[in-house]
Amino acid sequence: MNYLCTLFKGLDGNLVVKSNDPEYYRKNFLSLNTYCPVFNNGKDQECSNYEEIISSVFIILLTNLKSSVENDKLAQYAILWLCYEINKNKNNGISNLNEFYNKYINGIKKYVEGTAGAGNYNSCMNIINKKEDLMNMDIQIASNIYKAFEKLCKLYTECNEKNNNYLSCSKDAQDFANEFKKLNDDPTIAGNNSYIEILYTLSTDYNDFKNNCAKKCSKCIDIPTLTNIKVPQSSGVTSPSSPIASKLIPVLLISSIPILLGIAYKYSLFGFDKLFQRQHLRNKLKKIKKKMELNI
């Protein structure tokens, strides 16, 4: 979980909205344009706006983590991350994830077919199709849920980095519990199966924090219990009954992603785009993909 959080944080910190500056995206994200529009009979490929670049990054993210993303948890978090990034541009007029999907993710298909990236793109589409229920999420609501995920990430990363020096552990845990309760009390969330499933995922990871990470930190005391998730009787949503998934994901992440995350976090201080331009991360992604295949 800690590694996934660091990855999203590194990506988010370097994806900036510049509505009237297409040259910024054309020049500074050359190694992230794998799934950008193609021009001049296939000779040129570039993203010229914020939405195009986050779409390309999202597809790259899913295709390079696809061995693990087949688990619902990572697919949910990746889609939440995308909603949060979309919501950063208040002027794009996009209120529903399906609108973004049709225009940018599905819209790039005509440029990808017949290219070397077609296989990975199709794998990404398969992952998205399995989570078709999430495509109708409201961007603002999903973005609010992502903010709760960020608070949960803070618990994991701070505990991992500071251990017994994590003095604000109890306060941060209470902050997450309060945010979780706010989401749980929101009727627009409590009445939607997709949101409820994500709340269960957040709840499971929070309980894993309580049962594992928090025990390593002497300052993590009086960790609150989350409120019971409100599930409409007709929803058909059930609470996760097996701990296998929550144990499997950390194993996959720990064994497959630490190099990527360490580099993404470190080089975000110097310019994430420059890192991609030097091709270091792309090489690391290939290595990560091979490691994931070995771990399946």
PDB file of C-alpha atoms in Angstrom:
ATOM      1  CA  MET A   1       0.000   0.000   0.000  1.00  0.00           C
ATOM      2  CA  ASN A   2       2.822   2.376   0.875  1.00  0.00           C
ATOM      3  CA  TYR A   3       4.395   1.861  -2.554  1.00  0.00           C
ATOM      4  CA  LEU A   4       1.132   2.456  -4.397  1.00  0.00           C
ATOM      5  CA  CYS A   5       0.581   5.670  -2.443  1.00  0.00           C
ATOM      6  CA  THR A   6       4.045   6.958  -3.306  1.00  0.00           C
ATOM      7  CA  LEU A   7       3.477   6.204  -6.989  1.00  0.00           C
ATOM      8  CA  PHE A   8       0.236   8.172  -7.146  1.00  0.00           C
ATOM      9  CA  LYS A   9       1.762  11.037  -5.188  1.00  0.00           C
ATOM     10  CA  GLY A  10       4.732  11.231  -7.560  1.00  0.00           C
ATOM     11  CA  LEU A  11       2.476  11.255 -10.610  1.00  0.00           C
ATOM     12  CA  ASP A  12       0.031  13.778  -9.192  1.00  0.00           C
ATOM     13  CA  GLY A  13       2.739  16.236  -8.240  1.00  0.00           C
ATOM     14  CA  ASN A  14       3.930  16.522 -11.814  1.00  0.00           C
ATOM     15  CA  LEU A  15       0.680  16.622 -13.764  1.00  0.00           C
ATOM     16  CA  VAL A  16      -0.146  20.314 -13.912  1.00  0.00           C
ATOM     17  CA  VAL A  17      -3.151  21.981 -15.526  1.00  0.00           C
ATOM     18  CA  LYS A  18      -2.104  24.561 -18.132  1.00  0.00           C
ATOM     19  CA  SER A  19      -5.303  25.184 -20.082  1.00  0.00           C
ATOM     20  CA  ASN A  20      -3.892  27.636 -22.609  1.00  0.00           C
ATOM     21  CA  ASP A  21      -0.443  26.175 -23.093  1.00  0.00           C
ATOM     22  CA  PRO A  22      -0.487  23.197 -25.512  1.00  0.00           C
ATOM     23  CA  GLU A  23       3.247  23.546 -26.094  1.00  0.00           C
ATOM     24  CA  TYR A  24       3.834  22.674 -22.440  1.00  0.00           C
ATOM     25  CA  TYR A  25       2.384  19.192 -22.970  1.00  0.00           C
ATOM     26  CA  ARG A  26       3.967  18.731 -26.386  1.00  0.00           C
ATOM     27  CA  LYS A  27       7.479  19.523 -25.186  1.00  0.00           C
ATOM     28  CA  ASN A  28       7.599  18.324 -21.589  1.00  0.00           C
ATOM     29  CA  PHE A  29       5.944  14.903 -21.733  1.00  0.00           C
ATOM     30  CA  LEU A  30       7.490  13.339 -24.819  1.00  0.00           C
ATOM     31  CA  SER A  31       8.008   9.966 -23.162  1.00  0.00           C
ATOM     32  CA  LEU A  32       4.439   9.883 -21.886  1.00  0.00           C
ATOM     33  CA  ASN A  33       2.821  10.278 -25.300  1.00  0.00           C
ATOM     34  CA  THR A  34       2.486   6.555 -26.051  1.00  0.00           C
ATOM     35  CA  TYR A  35      -1.294   6.872 -26.059  1.00  0.00           C
ATOM     36  CA  CYS A  36      -1.633  10.386 -27.467  1.00  0.00           C
ATOM     37  CA  PRO A  37      -3.281  11.360 -30.795  1.00  0.00           C
ATOM     38  CA  VAL A  38      -1.324  10.728 -34.006  1.00  0.00           C
ATOM     39  CA  PHE A  39      -0.866  13.300 -36.773  1.00  0.00           C
ATOM     40  CA  ASN A  40       0.703  13.616 -40.232  1.00  0.00           C
ATOM     41  CA  ASN A  41      -0.176  10.101 -41.375  1.00  0.00           C
ATOM     42  CA  GLY A  42       1.334   8.519 -38.298  1.00  0.00           C
ATOM     43  CA  LYS A  43       4.570  10.479 -38.356  1.00  0.00           C
ATOM     44  CA  ASP A  44       3.890  12.553 -35.242  1.00  0.00           C
ATOM     45  CA  GLN A  45       2.317  11.679 -31.927  1.00  0.00           C
ATOM     46  CA  GLU A  46       1.687  14.200 -29.179  1.00  0.00           C
ATOM     47  CA  CYS A  47      -0.650  15.293 -26.425  1.00  0.00           C
ATOM     48  CA  SER A  48      -1.596  18.950 -26.614  1.00  0.00           C
ATOM     49  CA  ASN A  49      -3.734  19.333 -23.492  1.00  0.00           C
ATOM     50  CA  TYR A  50      -4.034  18.187 -19.905  1.00  0.00           C
ATOM     51  CA  GLU A  51      -6.804  15.647 -20.509  1.00  0.00           C
ATOM     52  CA  GLU A  52      -4.888  13.910 -23.286  1.00  0.00           C
ATOM     53  CA  ILE A  53      -1.766  13.531 -21.157  1.00  0.00           C
ATOM     54  CA  ILE A  54      -3.542  12.178 -18.065  1.00  0.00           C
ATOM     55  CA  SER A  55      -5.386   9.718 -20.301  1.00  0.00           C
ATOM     56  CA  SER A  56      -2.072   8.521 -21.727  1.00  0.00           C
ATOM     57  CA  VAL A  57      -0.524   8.288 -18.252  1.00  0.00           C
ATOM     58  CA  PHE A  58      -3.537   6.338 -16.977  1.00  0.00           C
ATOM     59  CA  ILE A  59      -3.259   3.795 -19.795  1.00  0.00           C
ATOM     60  CA  ILE A  60       0.500   3.481 -19.242  1.00  0.00           C
ATOM     61  CA  LEU A  61      -0.148   2.995 -15.534  1.00  0.00           C
ATOM     62  CA  LEU A  62      -2.688   0.229 -16.073  1.00  0.00           C
ATOM     63  CA  THR A  63      -0.725  -1.564 -18.778  1.00  0.00           C
ATOM     64  CA  ASN A  64       2.436  -1.661 -16.689  1.00  0.00           C
ATOM     65  CA  LEU A  65       0.627  -2.795 -13.563  1.00  0.00           C
ATOM     66  CA  LYS A  66      -1.858  -5.037 -15.327  1.00  0.00           C
ATOM     67  CA  SER A  67      -0.686  -8.242 -13.641  1.00  0.00           C
ATOM     68  CA  SER A  68      -1.725  -6.746 -10.312  1.00  0.00           C
ATOM     69  CA  VAL A  69      -4.471  -4.429 -11.476  1.00  0.00           C
ATOM     70  CA  GLU A  70      -6.611  -7.433 -12.302  1.00  0.00           C
ATOM     71  CA  ASN A  71      -7.327  -7.329  -8.601  1.00  0.00           C
ATOM     72  CA  ASP A  72     -10.293  -5.049  -7.948  1.00  0.00           C
ATOM     73  CA  LYS A  73      -8.449  -3.001  -5.370  1.00  0.00           C
ATOM     74  CA  LEU A  74      -5.799  -1.577  -7.673  1.00  0.00           C
ATOM     75  CA  ALA A  75      -8.289  -1.019 -10.476  1.00  0.00           C
ATOM     76  CA  GLN A  76     -10.505   0.955  -8.110  1.00  0.00           C
ATOM     77  CA  TYR A  77      -7.660   3.082  -6.804  1.00  0.00           C
ATOM     78  CA  ALA A  78      -6.268   3.758 -10.280  1.00  0.00           C
ATOM     79  CA  ILE A  79      -9.691   4.901 -11.490  1.00  0.00           C
ATOM     80  CA  LEU A  80     -10.134   7.065  -8.384  1.00  0.00           C
ATOM     81  CA  TRP A  81      -6.756   8.636  -9.132  1.00  0.00           C
ATOM     82  CA  LEU A  82      -7.862   9.385 -12.689  1.00  0.00           C
ATOM     83  CA  CYS A  83     -11.061  11.049 -11.440  1.00  0.00           C
ATOM     84  CA  TYR A  84      -9.039  13.194  -9.078  1.00  0.00           C
ATOM     85  CA  GLU A  85      -6.722  14.267 -11.901  1.00  0.00           C
ATOM     86  CA  ILE A  86      -9.665  15.068 -14.179  1.00  0.00           C
ATOM     87  CA  ASN A  87     -11.245  17.170 -11.449  1.00  0.00           C
ATOM     88  CA  LYS A  88      -8.110  19.314 -11.155  1.00  0.00           C
ATOM     89  CA  ASN A  89      -9.159  21.071 -14.355  1.00  0.00           C
ATOM     90  CA  LYS A  90     -12.403  22.793 -13.421  1.00  0.00           C
ATOM     91  CA  ASN A  91     -12.842  24.159 -16.942  1.00  0.00           C
ATOM     92  CA  ASN A  92     -13.009  20.901 -18.902  1.00  0.00           C
ATOM     93  CA  GLY A  93     -16.786  20.518 -18.480  1.00  0.00           C
ATOM     94  CA  ILE A  94     -16.456  16.817 -17.630  1.00  0.00           C
ATOM     95  CA  SER A  95     -18.737  15.688 -14.806  1.00  0.00           C
ATOM     96  CA  ASN A  96     -18.956  11.952 -15.451  1.00  0.00           C
ATOM     97  CA  LEU A  97     -16.090   9.499 -15.889  1.00  0.00           C
ATOM     98  CA  ASN A  98     -17.830   7.895 -18.841  1.00  0.00           C
ATOM     99  CA  GLU A  99     -17.591  11.194 -20.739  1.00  0.00           C
ATOM    100  CA  PHE A 100     -13.824  11.224 -20.284  1.00  0.00           C
ATOM    101  CA  TYR A 101     -13.566   7.534 -21.163  1.00  0.00           C
ATOM    102  CA  ASN A 102     -15.446   7.903 -24.452  1.00  0.00           C
ATOM    103  CA  LYS A 103     -13.585  11.013 -25.574  1.00  0.00           C
ATOM    104  CA  TYR A 104     -10.025  10.255 -24.521  1.00  0.00           C
ATOM    105  CA  ILE A 105      -9.416   6.626 -23.533  1.00  0.00           C
ATOM    106  CA  ASN A 106     -11.720   4.956 -26.042  1.00  0.00           C
ATOM    107  CA  GLY A 107     -11.154   7.811 -28.475  1.00  0.00           C
ATOM    108  CA  ILE A 108      -7.462   6.962 -28.819  1.00  0.00           C
ATOM    109  CA  LYS A 109      -8.263   3.473 -30.146  1.00  0.00           C
ATOM    110  CA  LYS A 110      -8.122   4.556 -33.801  1.00  0.00           C
ATOM    111  CA  TYR A 111      -4.555   5.773 -33.304  1.00  0.00           C
ATOM    112  CA  VAL A 112      -3.381   2.642 -31.491  1.00  0.00           C
ATOM    113  CA  GLU A 113      -4.777  -0.095 -33.731  1.00  0.00           C
ATOM    114  CA  GLY A 114      -2.046  -1.745 -35.756  1.00  0.00           C
ATOM    115  CA  THR A 115       0.774  -0.285 -33.667  1.00  0.00           C
ATOM    116  CA  ALA A 116       3.175  -1.898 -31.212  1.00  0.00           C
ATOM    117  CA  GLY A 117       1.104  -0.517 -28.344  1.00  0.00           C
ATOM    118  CA  ALA A 118      -2.135  -2.176 -29.439  1.00  0.00           C
ATOM    119  CA  GLY A 119      -1.685  -5.231 -27.213  1.00  0.00           C
ATOM    120  CA  ASN A 120      -1.125  -3.209 -24.069  1.00  0.00           C
ATOM    121  CA  TYR A 121      -3.968  -0.868 -24.949  1.00  0.00           C
ATOM    122  CA  ASN A 122      -6.350  -3.803 -25.357  1.00  0.00           C
ATOM    123  CA  SER A 123      -5.215  -5.190 -21.997  1.00  0.00           C
ATOM    124  CA  CYS A 124      -6.013  -1.835 -20.447  1.00  0.00           C
ATOM    125  CA  MET A 125      -9.448  -1.829 -22.065  1.00  0.00           C
ATOM    126  CA  ASN A 126     -10.125  -5.306 -20.694  1.00  0.00           C
ATOM    127  CA  ILE A 127      -9.323  -4.092 -17.187  1.00  0.00           C
ATOM    128  CA  ILE A 128     -11.621  -1.096 -17.619  1.00  0.00           C
ATOM    129  CA  ASN A 129     -14.419  -3.253 -19.016  1.00  0.00           C
ATOM    130  CA  LYS A 130     -14.268  -5.436 -15.919  1.00  0.00           C
ATOM    131  CA  LYS A 131     -14.886  -2.311 -13.862  1.00  0.00           C
ATOM    132  CA  GLU A 132     -17.570  -0.960 -16.169  1.00  0.00           C
ATOM    133  CA  ASP A 133     -19.725  -0.104 -13.154  1.00  0.00           C
ATOM    134  CA  LEU A 134     -17.180   2.535 -12.125  1.00  0.00           C
ATOM    135  CA  MET A 135     -17.384   4.335 -15.464  1.00  0.00           C
ATOM    136  CA  ASN A 136     -20.582   6.112 -14.434  1.00  0.00           C
ATOM    137  CA  MET A 137     -19.062   7.655 -11.333  1.00  0.00           C
ATOM    138  CA  ASP A 138     -19.481  11.357 -10.766  1.00  0.00           C
ATOM    139  CA  ILE A 139     -16.072  13.021 -11.084  1.00  0.00           C
ATOM    140  CA  GLN A 140     -16.540  15.272  -8.061  1.00  0.00           C
ATOM    141  CA  ILE A 141     -17.781  12.480  -5.791  1.00  0.00           C
ATOM    142  CA  ALA A 142     -14.998  10.119  -6.876  1.00  0.00           C
ATOM    143  CA  SER A 143     -12.480  12.910  -6.339  1.00  0.00           C
ATOM    144  CA  ASN A 144     -13.788  13.372  -2.792  1.00  0.00           C
ATOM    145  CA  ILE A 145     -13.347   9.658  -2.145  1.00  0.00           C
ATOM    146  CA  TYR A 146      -9.797   9.912  -3.477  1.00  0.00           C
ATOM    147  CA  LYS A 147      -9.088  12.575  -0.856  1.00  0.00           C
ATOM    148  CA  ALA A 148     -10.001   9.990   1.787  1.00  0.00           C
ATOM    149  CA  PHE A 149      -7.593   7.605   0.066  1.00  0.00           C
ATOM    150  CA  GLU A 150      -4.882  10.272   0.378  1.00  0.00           C
ATOM    151  CA  LYS A 151      -5.502  10.463   4.132  1.00  0.00           C
ATOM    152  CA  LEU A 152      -5.199   6.689   4.330  1.00  0.00           C
ATOM    153  CA  CYS A 153      -1.984   6.906   2.323  1.00  0.00           C
ATOM    154  CA  LYS A 154      -0.611   9.390   4.826  1.00  0.00           C
ATOM    155  CA  LEU A 155      -1.122   6.848   7.600  1.00  0.00           C
ATOM    156  CA  TYR A 156       0.763   4.161   5.692  1.00  0.00           C
ATOM    157  CA  THR A 157       3.641   6.303   4.447  1.00  0.00           C
ATOM    158  CA  GLU A 158       4.187   8.209   7.698  1.00  0.00           C
ATOM    159  CA  CYS A 159       4.111   5.034   9.763  1.00  0.00           C
ATOM    160  CA  ASN A 160       6.497   3.339   7.363  1.00  0.00           C
ATOM    161  CA  GLU A 161       8.941   6.266   7.331  1.00  0.00           C
ATOM    162  CA  LYS A 162       8.766   7.440  10.944  1.00  0.00           C
ATOM    163  CA  ASN A 163       7.803   4.372  12.982  1.00  0.00           C
ATOM    164  CA  ASN A 164       7.911   5.455  16.641  1.00  0.00           C
ATOM    165  CA  ASN A 165       8.496   9.076  15.620  1.00  0.00           C
ATOM    166  CA  TYR A 166       5.073   9.260  13.983  1.00  0.00           C
ATOM    167  CA  LEU A 167       3.687  11.577  16.661  1.00  0.00           C
ATOM    168  CA  SER A 168       0.484  12.529  14.840  1.00  0.00           C
ATOM    169  CA  CYS A 169      -0.571   8.951  14.086  1.00  0.00           C
ATOM    170  CA  SER A 170      -3.676   8.940  16.283  1.00  0.00           C
ATOM    171  CA  LYS A 171      -4.776  12.347  15.011  1.00  0.00           C
ATOM    172  CA  ASP A 172      -4.268  11.357  11.378  1.00  0.00           C
ATOM    173  CA  ALA A 173      -6.191   8.132  11.949  1.00  0.00           C
ATOM    174  CA  GLN A 174      -9.051  10.147  13.423  1.00  0.00           C
ATOM    175  CA  ASP A 175      -8.932  12.492  10.420  1.00  0.00           C
ATOM    176  CA  PHE A 176      -9.365   9.524   8.100  1.00  0.00           C
ATOM    177  CA  ALA A 177     -12.154   8.066  10.246  1.00  0.00           C
ATOM    178  CA  ASN A 178     -13.969  11.411  10.164  1.00  0.00           C
ATOM    179  CA  GLU A 179     -13.585  11.661   6.393  1.00  0.00           C
ATOM    180  CA  PHE A 180     -14.787   8.078   6.003  1.00  0.00           C
ATOM    181  CA  LYS A 181     -17.865   8.803   8.133  1.00  0.00           C
ATOM    182  CA  LYS A 182     -18.631  11.883   6.042  1.00  0.00           C
ATOM    183  CA  LEU A 183     -18.547   9.769   2.889  1.00  0.00           C
ATOM    184  CA  ASN A 184     -20.572   7.002   4.508  1.00  0.00           C
ATOM    185  CA  ASP A 185     -23.240   9.492   5.603  1.00  0.00           C
ATOM    186  CA  ASP A 186     -23.528  11.013   2.135  1.00  0.00           C
ATOM    187  CA  PRO A 187     -26.770   9.645   0.585  1.00  0.00           C
ATOM    188  CA  THR A 188     -25.365   9.982  -2.943  1.00  0.00           C
ATOM    189  CA  ILE A 189     -22.594   7.580  -1.943  1.00  0.00           C
ATOM    190  CA  ALA A 190     -24.548   5.246   0.337  1.00  0.00           C
ATOM    191  CA  GLY A 191     -27.083   4.658  -2.422  1.00  0.00           C
ATOM    192  CA  ASN A 192     -24.540   3.743  -5.107  1.00  0.00           C
ATOM    193  CA  ASN A 193     -23.046   0.256  -5.352  1.00  0.00           C
ATOM    194  CA  SER A 194     -19.820   1.433  -7.005  1.00  0.00           C
ATOM    195  CA  TYR A 195     -19.045   3.908  -4.246  1.00  0.00           C
ATOM    196  CA  ILE A 196     -19.969   1.382  -1.562  1.00  0.00           C
ATOM    197  CA  GLU A 197     -17.527  -1.164  -2.997  1.00  0.00           C
ATOM    198  CA  ILE A 198     -14.748   1.422  -2.850  1.00  0.00           C
ATOM    199  CA  LEU A 199     -15.657   2.241   0.757  1.00  0.00           C
ATOM    200  CA  TYR A 200     -15.249  -1.443   1.570  1.00  0.00           C
ATOM    201  CA  THR A 201     -11.819  -1.388  -0.059  1.00  0.00           C
ATOM    202  CA  LEU A 202     -10.791   1.664   1.968  1.00  0.00           C
ATOM    203  CA  SER A 203     -12.161   0.059   5.120  1.00  0.00           C
ATOM    204  CA  THR A 204     -10.208  -3.139   4.501  1.00  0.00           C
ATOM    205  CA  ASP A 205      -6.950  -1.241   3.989  1.00  0.00           C
ATOM    206  CA  TYR A 206      -7.577   0.872   7.087  1.00  0.00           C
ATOM    207  CA  ASN A 207      -8.136  -2.249   9.170  1.00  0.00           C
ATOM    208  CA  ASP A 208      -4.947  -3.714   7.729  1.00  0.00           C
ATOM    209  CA  PHE A 209      -3.183  -0.561   8.895  1.00  0.00           C
ATOM    210  CA  LYS A 210      -4.616  -0.994  12.386  1.00  0.00           C
ATOM    211  CA  ASN A 211      -3.686  -4.663  12.571  1.00  0.00           C
ATOM    212  CA  ASN A 212      -0.204  -4.417  11.094  1.00  0.00           C
ATOM    213  CA  CYS A 213       1.474  -1.067  10.536  1.00  0.00           C
ATOM    214  CA  ALA A 214       0.070   0.714  13.592  1.00  0.00           C
ATOM    215  CA  LYS A 215       1.392  -2.000  15.894  1.00  0.00           C
ATOM    216  CA  LYS A 216       4.945  -1.062  14.898  1.00  0.00           C
ATOM    217  CA  CYS A 217       4.465   2.497  16.135  1.00  0.00           C
ATOM    218  CA  SER A 218       4.171   3.128  19.871  1.00  0.00           C
ATOM    219  CA  LYS A 219       2.518   6.485  19.186  1.00  0.00           C
ATOM    220  CA  CYS A 220      -0.314   4.874  17.220  1.00  0.00           C
ATOM    221  CA  ILE A 221      -2.711   4.452  20.122  1.00  0.00           C
ATOM    222  CA  ASP A 222      -6.465   4.857  20.372  1.00  0.00           C
ATOM    223  CA  ILE A 223      -6.881   4.202  16.662  1.00  0.00           C
ATOM    224  CA  PRO A 224     -10.608   4.695  15.988  1.00  0.00           C
ATOM    225  CA  THR A 225     -12.892   2.086  14.512  1.00  0.00           C
ATOM    226  CA  LEU A 226     -14.681   3.036  11.319  1.00  0.00           C
ATOM    227  CA  THR A 227     -18.441   3.377  11.199  1.00  0.00           C
ATOM    228  CA  ASN A 228     -20.320   0.485   9.629  1.00  0.00           C
ATOM    229  CA  ILE A 229     -20.841   0.964   5.917  1.00  0.00           C
ATOM    230  CA  LYS A 230     -24.425   1.778   5.036  1.00  0.00           C
ATOM    231  CA  VAL A 231     -25.599  -0.690   2.421  1.00  0.00           C
ATOM    232  CA  PRO A 232     -29.119  -0.482   0.957  1.00  0.00           C
ATOM    233  CA  GLN A 233     -30.919  -3.804   1.311  1.00  0.00           C
ATOM    234  CA  SER A 234     -31.420  -4.082  -2.432  1.00  0.00           C
ATOM    235  CA  SER A 235     -27.830  -3.247  -3.360  1.00  0.00           C
ATOM    236  CA  GLY A 236     -26.458  -6.774  -3.526  1.00  0.00           C
ATOM    237  CA  VAL A 237     -23.088  -5.519  -2.268  1.00  0.00           C
ATOM    238  CA  THR A 238     -21.397  -7.778   0.255  1.00  0.00           C
ATOM    239  CA  SER A 239     -18.502  -7.159   2.567  1.00  0.00           C
ATOM    240  CA  PRO A 240     -15.173  -8.726   1.523  1.00  0.00           C
ATOM    241  CA  SER A 241     -15.003 -12.093   3.255  1.00  0.00           C
ATOM    242  CA  SER A 242     -11.473 -13.218   2.485  1.00  0.00           C
ATOM    243  CA  PRO A 243      -8.160 -11.657   3.580  1.00  0.00           C
ATOM    244  CA  ILE A 244      -6.322 -13.267   0.671  1.00  0.00           C
ATOM    245  CA  ALA A 245      -6.700 -10.291  -1.663  1.00  0.00           C
ATOM    246  CA  SER A 246      -5.456  -7.799   0.912  1.00  0.00           C
ATOM    247  CA  LYS A 247      -2.396  -9.968   1.530  1.00  0.00           C
ATOM    248  CA  LEU A 248      -1.724 -10.707  -2.132  1.00  0.00           C
ATOM    249  CA  ILE A 249      -1.598  -7.103  -3.300  1.00  0.00           C
ATOM    250  CA  PRO A 250       1.129  -5.958  -0.881  1.00  0.00           C
ATOM    251  CA  VAL A 251       3.228  -8.967  -1.910  1.00  0.00           C
ATOM    252  CA  LEU A 252       2.878  -8.092  -5.590  1.00  0.00           C
ATOM    253  CA  LEU A 253       3.613  -4.440  -4.997  1.00  0.00           C
ATOM    254  CA  ILE A 254       6.569  -5.007  -2.702  1.00  0.00           C
ATOM    255  CA  SER A 255       8.184  -7.445  -5.107  1.00  0.00           C
ATOM    256  CA  SER A 256       7.392  -5.579  -8.314  1.00  0.00           C
ATOM    257  CA  ILE A 257       7.079  -1.833  -7.883  1.00  0.00           C
ATOM    258  CA  PRO A 258       9.575  -0.399  -5.356  1.00  0.00           C
ATOM    259  CA  ILE A 259      12.096   0.617  -8.018  1.00  0.00           C
ATOM    260  CA  LEU A 260       9.468   2.547  -9.966  1.00  0.00           C
ATOM    261  CA  LEU A 261       8.108   4.228  -6.876  1.00  0.00           C
ATOM    262  CA  GLY A 262      11.482   5.193  -5.508  1.00  0.00           C
ATOM    263  CA  ILE A 263      12.467   6.771  -8.792  1.00  0.00           C
ATOM    264  CA  ALA A 264       9.103   8.503  -9.306  1.00  0.00           C
ATOM    265  CA  TYR A 265       9.253  10.032  -5.843  1.00  0.00           C
ATOM    266  CA  LYS A 266      12.927  10.972  -5.961  1.00  0.00           C
ATOM    267  CA  TYR A 267      12.902  12.524  -9.387  1.00  0.00           C
ATOM    268  CA  SER A 268       9.649  14.391  -8.841  1.00  0.00           C
ATOM    269  CA  LEU A 269      11.888  16.851  -7.023  1.00  0.00           C
ATOM    270  CA  PHE A 270      13.817  17.504 -10.226  1.00  0.00           C
ATOM    271  CA  GLY A 271      11.089  17.206 -12.848  1.00  0.00           C
ATOM    272  CA  PHE A 272       9.179  14.050 -13.607  1.00  0.00           C
ATOM    273  CA  ASP A 273       9.120  14.811 -17.310  1.00  0.00           C
ATOM    274  CA  LYS A 274      12.917  14.993 -17.456  1.00  0.00           C
ATOM    275  CA  LEU A 275      13.117  11.564 -15.925  1.00  0.00           C
ATOM    276  CA  PHE A 276      10.898  10.144 -18.650  1.00  0.00           C
ATOM    277  CA  GLN A 277      12.919  11.951 -21.301  1.00  0.00           C
ATOM    278  CA  ARG A 278      16.021  10.101 -20.152  1.00  0.00           C
ATOM    279  CA  GLN A 279      14.096   6.852 -20.580  1.00  0.00           C
ATOM    280  CA  HIS A 280      15.089   5.594 -17.121  1.00  0.00           C
ATOM    281  CA  LEU A 281      11.556   5.030 -15.975  1.00  0.00           C
ATOM    282  CA  ARG A 282      10.510   3.349 -19.173  1.00  0.00           C
ATOM    283  CA  ASN A 283      13.300   0.801 -18.720  1.00  0.00           C
ATOM    284  CA  LYS A 284      12.268   0.288 -15.111  1.00  0.00           C
ATOM    285  CA  LEU A 285       8.671  -0.285 -16.163  1.00  0.00           C
ATOM    286  CA  LYS A 286       9.792  -3.078 -18.472  1.00  0.00           C
ATOM    287  CA  LYS A 287      11.707  -4.704 -15.620  1.00  0.00           C
ATOM    288  CA  ILE A 288       8.721  -4.347 -13.314  1.00  0.00           C
ATOM    289  CA  LYS A 289       6.462  -5.972 -15.883  1.00  0.00           C
ATOM    290  CA  LYS A 290       8.810  -8.969 -16.122  1.00  0.00           C
ATOM    291  CA  LYS A 291       8.946  -9.268 -12.331  1.00  0.00           C
ATOM    292  CA  MET A 292       5.153  -9.212 -12.113  1.00  0.00           C
ATOM    293  CA  GLU A 293       4.881 -11.997 -14.673  1.00  0.00           C
ATOM    294  CA  LEU A 294       7.266 -14.083 -12.583  1.00  0.00           C
ATOM    295  CA  ASN A 295       5.204 -13.473  -9.457  1.00  0.00           C
ATOM    296  CA  ILE A 296       1.896 -14.629 -10.926  1.00  0.00           C
TER     297      ILE A 296
END
